[in-house]
Amino acid sequence: MSDVQTNTALTFHGVEILSVQFETEQRYDNSTPITFDFKPKVFFPTDEHNAFVVIMEAHLAAPTFFSVTVTATGRFELQGEISEETRKQFAHINAAAIMFPYVRAFITNFTASLGTVTGAITIPVQFFQGTLEEFTPSEAAQLKEAQ
């Protein structure tokens, strides 16, 4: 008798941009390197055992020219009977990589809309490895209040 395996389906419900902070001191001249920093975290709701939320903070800056910080969330849901270990594996291995292109596109479109202040900035592809830091319930509540 052979074992039957079922595939767990992961549904991505999209990205919500929660905040954008932009500061400029002068028009960017393309001579200063732009630094990029991405900090994805994950929140596992206790009342939704098949769901999790990734909170990504993206920061880019060219010192003395500009800085942009974007905070976004992505909601994910797993179908079927899953263990807590499986839910965490999907969150830590796949979620940031699935969400990143949407945040990247938002930043490119936002900076393109600034005209000659920054010009369109295309962020290089990023690779996310390792375990994501977990948001605590109190941090999640503060984030929700800030919306």
PDB file of C-alpha atoms in Angstrom:
ATOM      1  CA  MET A   1       0.000   0.000   0.000  1.00  0.00           C
ATOM      2  CA  SER A   2       1.399   3.424  -0.910  1.00  0.00           C
ATOM      3  CA  ASP A   3       1.165   6.516   1.218  1.00  0.00           C
ATOM      4  CA  VAL A   4      -0.829   9.441  -0.112  1.00  0.00           C
ATOM      5  CA  GLN A   5       0.674  12.863   0.457  1.00  0.00           C
ATOM      6  CA  THR A   6      -1.348  16.036   0.305  1.00  0.00           C
ATOM      7  CA  ASN A   7       0.161  19.346  -0.705  1.00  0.00           C
ATOM      8  CA  THR A   8      -0.339  22.314   1.538  1.00  0.00           C
ATOM      9  CA  ALA A   9      -1.496  25.307  -0.475  1.00  0.00           C
ATOM     10  CA  LEU A  10      -0.152  28.724   0.482  1.00  0.00           C
ATOM     11  CA  THR A  11      -2.295  31.728  -0.399  1.00  0.00           C
ATOM     12  CA  PHE A  12      -0.774  35.194  -0.467  1.00  0.00           C
ATOM     13  CA  HIS A  13      -3.394  37.887   0.103  1.00  0.00           C
ATOM     14  CA  GLY A  14      -1.229  40.752  -1.097  1.00  0.00           C
ATOM     15  CA  VAL A  15       0.704  43.663   0.330  1.00  0.00           C
ATOM     16  CA  GLU A  16      -0.611  46.646   2.245  1.00  0.00           C
ATOM     17  CA  ILE A  17       1.631  49.689   2.490  1.00  0.00           C
ATOM     18  CA  LEU A  18       1.214  50.999   6.034  1.00  0.00           C
ATOM     19  CA  SER A  19       3.553  53.971   5.964  1.00  0.00           C
ATOM     20  CA  VAL A  20       6.040  55.835   3.801  1.00  0.00           C
ATOM     21  CA  GLN A  21       8.546  58.289   5.202  1.00  0.00           C
ATOM     22  CA  PHE A  22      10.567  60.370   2.773  1.00  0.00           C
ATOM     23  CA  GLU A  23      13.115  63.047   3.586  1.00  0.00           C
ATOM     24  CA  THR A  24      15.302  64.971   1.199  1.00  0.00           C
ATOM     25  CA  GLU A  25      18.074  67.481   1.701  1.00  0.00           C
ATOM     26  CA  GLN A  26      18.969  68.090  -1.913  1.00  0.00           C
ATOM     27  CA  ARG A  27      18.496  66.611  -5.358  1.00  0.00           C
ATOM     28  CA  TYR A  28      20.230  63.227  -5.700  1.00  0.00           C
ATOM     29  CA  ASP A  29      23.209  63.420  -8.071  1.00  0.00           C
ATOM     30  CA  ASN A  30      23.752  59.653  -8.582  1.00  0.00           C
ATOM     31  CA  SER A  31      27.296  59.871  -7.213  1.00  0.00           C
ATOM     32  CA  THR A  32      26.628  58.631  -3.670  1.00  0.00           C
ATOM     33  CA  PRO A  33      25.888  54.919  -3.266  1.00  0.00           C
ATOM     34  CA  ILE A  34      22.411  54.090  -2.024  1.00  0.00           C
ATOM     35  CA  THR A  35      22.220  51.781   0.972  1.00  0.00           C
ATOM     36  CA  PHE A  36      19.414  49.236   1.225  1.00  0.00           C
ATOM     37  CA  ASP A  37      18.172  47.541   4.383  1.00  0.00           C
ATOM     38  CA  PHE A  38      15.222  45.153   4.647  1.00  0.00           C
ATOM     39  CA  LYS A  39      13.907  43.875   7.959  1.00  0.00           C
ATOM     40  CA  PRO A  40      11.127  41.330   7.592  1.00  0.00           C
ATOM     41  CA  LYS A  41       9.441  40.086  10.760  1.00  0.00           C
ATOM     42  CA  VAL A  42       6.609  37.624  11.180  1.00  0.00           C
ATOM     43  CA  PHE A  43       3.501  37.577  13.346  1.00  0.00           C
ATOM     44  CA  PHE A  44       1.589  34.363  14.078  1.00  0.00           C
ATOM     45  CA  PRO A  45      -1.971  35.213  15.170  1.00  0.00           C
ATOM     46  CA  THR A  46      -3.054  32.934  17.994  1.00  0.00           C
ATOM     47  CA  ASP A  47      -6.660  32.941  16.787  1.00  0.00           C
ATOM     48  CA  GLU A  48      -5.808  31.926  13.189  1.00  0.00           C
ATOM     49  CA  HIS A  49      -3.763  28.744  13.217  1.00  0.00           C
ATOM     50  CA  ASN A  50      -3.443  28.604   9.428  1.00  0.00           C
ATOM     51  CA  ALA A  51      -2.332  32.217   8.903  1.00  0.00           C
ATOM     52  CA  PHE A  52       0.607  34.507   9.469  1.00  0.00           C
ATOM     53  CA  VAL A  53       1.546  38.092   8.637  1.00  0.00           C
ATOM     54  CA  VAL A  54       4.927  39.353   7.478  1.00  0.00           C
ATOM     55  CA  ILE A  55       5.823  42.916   8.396  1.00  0.00           C
ATOM     56  CA  MET A  56       8.598  44.293   6.195  1.00  0.00           C
ATOM     57  CA  GLU A  57      10.440  47.513   6.838  1.00  0.00           C
ATOM     58  CA  ALA A  58      12.486  48.704   3.879  1.00  0.00           C
ATOM     59  CA  HIS A  59      14.946  51.526   4.275  1.00  0.00           C
ATOM     60  CA  LEU A  60      17.054  53.095   1.563  1.00  0.00           C
ATOM     61  CA  ALA A  61      19.229  56.158   1.798  1.00  0.00           C
ATOM     62  CA  ALA A  62      21.925  58.223   0.152  1.00  0.00           C
ATOM     63  CA  PRO A  63      23.459  60.279   2.971  1.00  0.00           C
ATOM     64  CA  THR A  64      23.097  64.067   2.562  1.00  0.00           C
ATOM     65  CA  PHE A  65      20.583  63.486  -0.247  1.00  0.00           C
ATOM     66  CA  PHE A  66      17.529  61.456   0.804  1.00  0.00           C
ATOM     67  CA  SER A  67      16.081  58.600   2.824  1.00  0.00           C
ATOM     68  CA  VAL A  68      12.960  56.500   2.293  1.00  0.00           C
ATOM     69  CA  THR A  69      11.405  54.092   4.778  1.00  0.00           C
ATOM     70  CA  VAL A  70       8.453  51.921   3.792  1.00  0.00           C
ATOM     71  CA  THR A  71       6.544  49.679   6.172  1.00  0.00           C
ATOM     72  CA  ALA A  72       4.357  47.026   4.569  1.00  0.00           C
ATOM     73  CA  THR A  73       2.467  43.912   5.599  1.00  0.00           C
ATOM     74  CA  GLY A  74       1.683  40.748   3.693  1.00  0.00           C
ATOM     75  CA  ARG A  75      -0.935  38.260   4.851  1.00  0.00           C
ATOM     76  CA  PHE A  76      -0.530  34.555   4.144  1.00  0.00           C
ATOM     77  CA  GLU A  77      -2.882  31.638   4.678  1.00  0.00           C
ATOM     78  CA  LEU A  78      -2.322  27.892   4.501  1.00  0.00           C
ATOM     79  CA  GLN A  79      -5.090  25.490   3.482  1.00  0.00           C
ATOM     80  CA  GLY A  80      -5.678  22.161   5.138  1.00  0.00           C
ATOM     81  CA  GLU A  81      -4.602  20.635   8.398  1.00  0.00           C
ATOM     82  CA  ILE A  82      -1.151  21.931   9.235  1.00  0.00           C
ATOM     83  CA  SER A  83       1.135  21.734  12.201  1.00  0.00           C
ATOM     84  CA  GLU A  84       2.618  24.765  13.913  1.00  0.00           C
ATOM     85  CA  GLU A  85       6.022  23.630  12.629  1.00  0.00           C
ATOM     86  CA  THR A  86       4.763  23.661   9.011  1.00  0.00           C
ATOM     87  CA  ARG A  87       3.245  27.124   9.433  1.00  0.00           C
ATOM     88  CA  LYS A  88       6.542  28.445  10.765  1.00  0.00           C
ATOM     89  CA  GLN A  89       8.543  26.770   7.980  1.00  0.00           C
ATOM     90  CA  PHE A  90       6.415  28.469   5.315  1.00  0.00           C
ATOM     91  CA  ALA A  91       6.781  31.815   7.068  1.00  0.00           C
ATOM     92  CA  HIS A  92      10.527  31.644   7.573  1.00  0.00           C
ATOM     93  CA  ILE A  93      11.479  30.079   4.239  1.00  0.00           C
ATOM     94  CA  ASN A  94       9.055  31.530   1.688  1.00  0.00           C
ATOM     95  CA  ALA A  95       7.129  34.561   2.877  1.00  0.00           C
ATOM     96  CA  ALA A  96       9.692  37.383   2.689  1.00  0.00           C
ATOM     97  CA  ALA A  97      10.802  36.263  -0.782  1.00  0.00           C
ATOM     98  CA  ILE A  98       7.181  36.169  -2.004  1.00  0.00           C
ATOM     99  CA  MET A  99       6.420  39.619  -0.582  1.00  0.00           C
ATOM    100  CA  PHE A 100       9.641  41.397  -1.570  1.00  0.00           C
ATOM    101  CA  PRO A 101       8.890  42.024  -5.299  1.00  0.00           C
ATOM    102  CA  TYR A 102       5.727  43.948  -4.365  1.00  0.00           C
ATOM    103  CA  VAL A 103       7.568  46.199  -1.915  1.00  0.00           C
ATOM    104  CA  ARG A 104      10.381  46.620  -4.454  1.00  0.00           C
ATOM    105  CA  ALA A 105       7.916  47.671  -7.177  1.00  0.00           C
ATOM    106  CA  PHE A 106       6.215  50.141  -4.832  1.00  0.00           C
ATOM    107  CA  ILE A 107       9.547  51.801  -4.026  1.00  0.00           C
ATOM    108  CA  THR A 108      10.485  52.014  -7.713  1.00  0.00           C
ATOM    109  CA  ASN A 109       7.121  53.598  -8.591  1.00  0.00           C
ATOM    110  CA  PHE A 110       7.253  55.954  -5.599  1.00  0.00           C
ATOM    111  CA  THR A 111      10.758  57.207  -6.393  1.00  0.00           C
ATOM    112  CA  ALA A 112       9.906  57.536 -10.088  1.00  0.00           C
ATOM    113  CA  SER A 113       7.029  59.819  -9.071  1.00  0.00           C
ATOM    114  CA  LEU A 114       9.501  62.123  -7.316  1.00  0.00           C
ATOM    115  CA  GLY A 115      10.901  63.199 -10.667  1.00  0.00           C
ATOM    116  CA  THR A 116      14.439  64.533 -10.559  1.00  0.00           C
ATOM    117  CA  VAL A 117      14.583  64.567  -6.747  1.00  0.00           C
ATOM    118  CA  THR A 118      15.725  60.919  -6.777  1.00  0.00           C
ATOM    119  CA  GLY A 119      14.813  59.465 -10.146  1.00  0.00           C
ATOM    120  CA  ALA A 120      13.434  55.938 -10.353  1.00  0.00           C
ATOM    121  CA  ILE A 121      15.366  53.667  -8.001  1.00  0.00           C
ATOM    122  CA  THR A 122      15.345  49.976  -8.821  1.00  0.00           C
ATOM    123  CA  ILE A 123      16.379  47.878  -5.859  1.00  0.00           C
ATOM    124  CA  PRO A 124      18.532  44.843  -6.615  1.00  0.00           C
ATOM    125  CA  VAL A 125      17.062  41.407  -5.970  1.00  0.00           C
ATOM    126  CA  GLN A 126      17.405  40.415  -2.321  1.00  0.00           C
ATOM    127  CA  PHE A 127      17.772  36.953  -0.842  1.00  0.00           C
ATOM    128  CA  PHE A 128      16.276  36.208   2.555  1.00  0.00           C
ATOM    129  CA  GLN A 129      17.761  33.420   4.621  1.00  0.00           C
ATOM    130  CA  GLY A 130      17.309  32.243   8.146  1.00  0.00           C
ATOM    131  CA  THR A 131      14.606  32.628  10.716  1.00  0.00           C
ATOM    132  CA  LEU A 132      12.556  35.812  10.734  1.00  0.00           C
ATOM    133  CA  GLU A 133      12.294  37.737  13.963  1.00  0.00           C
ATOM    134  CA  GLU A 134       8.827  37.293  15.465  1.00  0.00           C
ATOM    135  CA  PHE A 135       6.529  40.193  16.277  1.00  0.00           C
ATOM    136  CA  THR A 136       5.052  39.931  19.740  1.00  0.00           C
ATOM    137  CA  PRO A 137       1.301  40.394  20.228  1.00  0.00           C
ATOM    138  CA  SER A 138       1.930  43.805  21.845  1.00  0.00           C
ATOM    139  CA  GLU A 139       4.049  44.946  18.857  1.00  0.00           C
ATOM    140  CA  ALA A 140       1.305  43.770  16.500  1.00  0.00           C
ATOM    141  CA  ALA A 141      -1.290  45.735  18.492  1.00  0.00           C
ATOM    142  CA  GLN A 142       0.856  48.884  18.296  1.00  0.00           C
ATOM    143  CA  LEU A 143       1.234  48.415  14.535  1.00  0.00           C
ATOM    144  CA  LYS A 144      -2.508  48.006  14.127  1.00  0.00           C
ATOM    145  CA  GLU A 145      -3.157  51.187  16.158  1.00  0.00           C
ATOM    146  CA  ALA A 146      -0.744  53.138  13.957  1.00  0.00           C
ATOM    147  CA  GLN A 147      -2.716  52.299  10.804  1.00  0.00           C
TER     148      GLN A 147
END
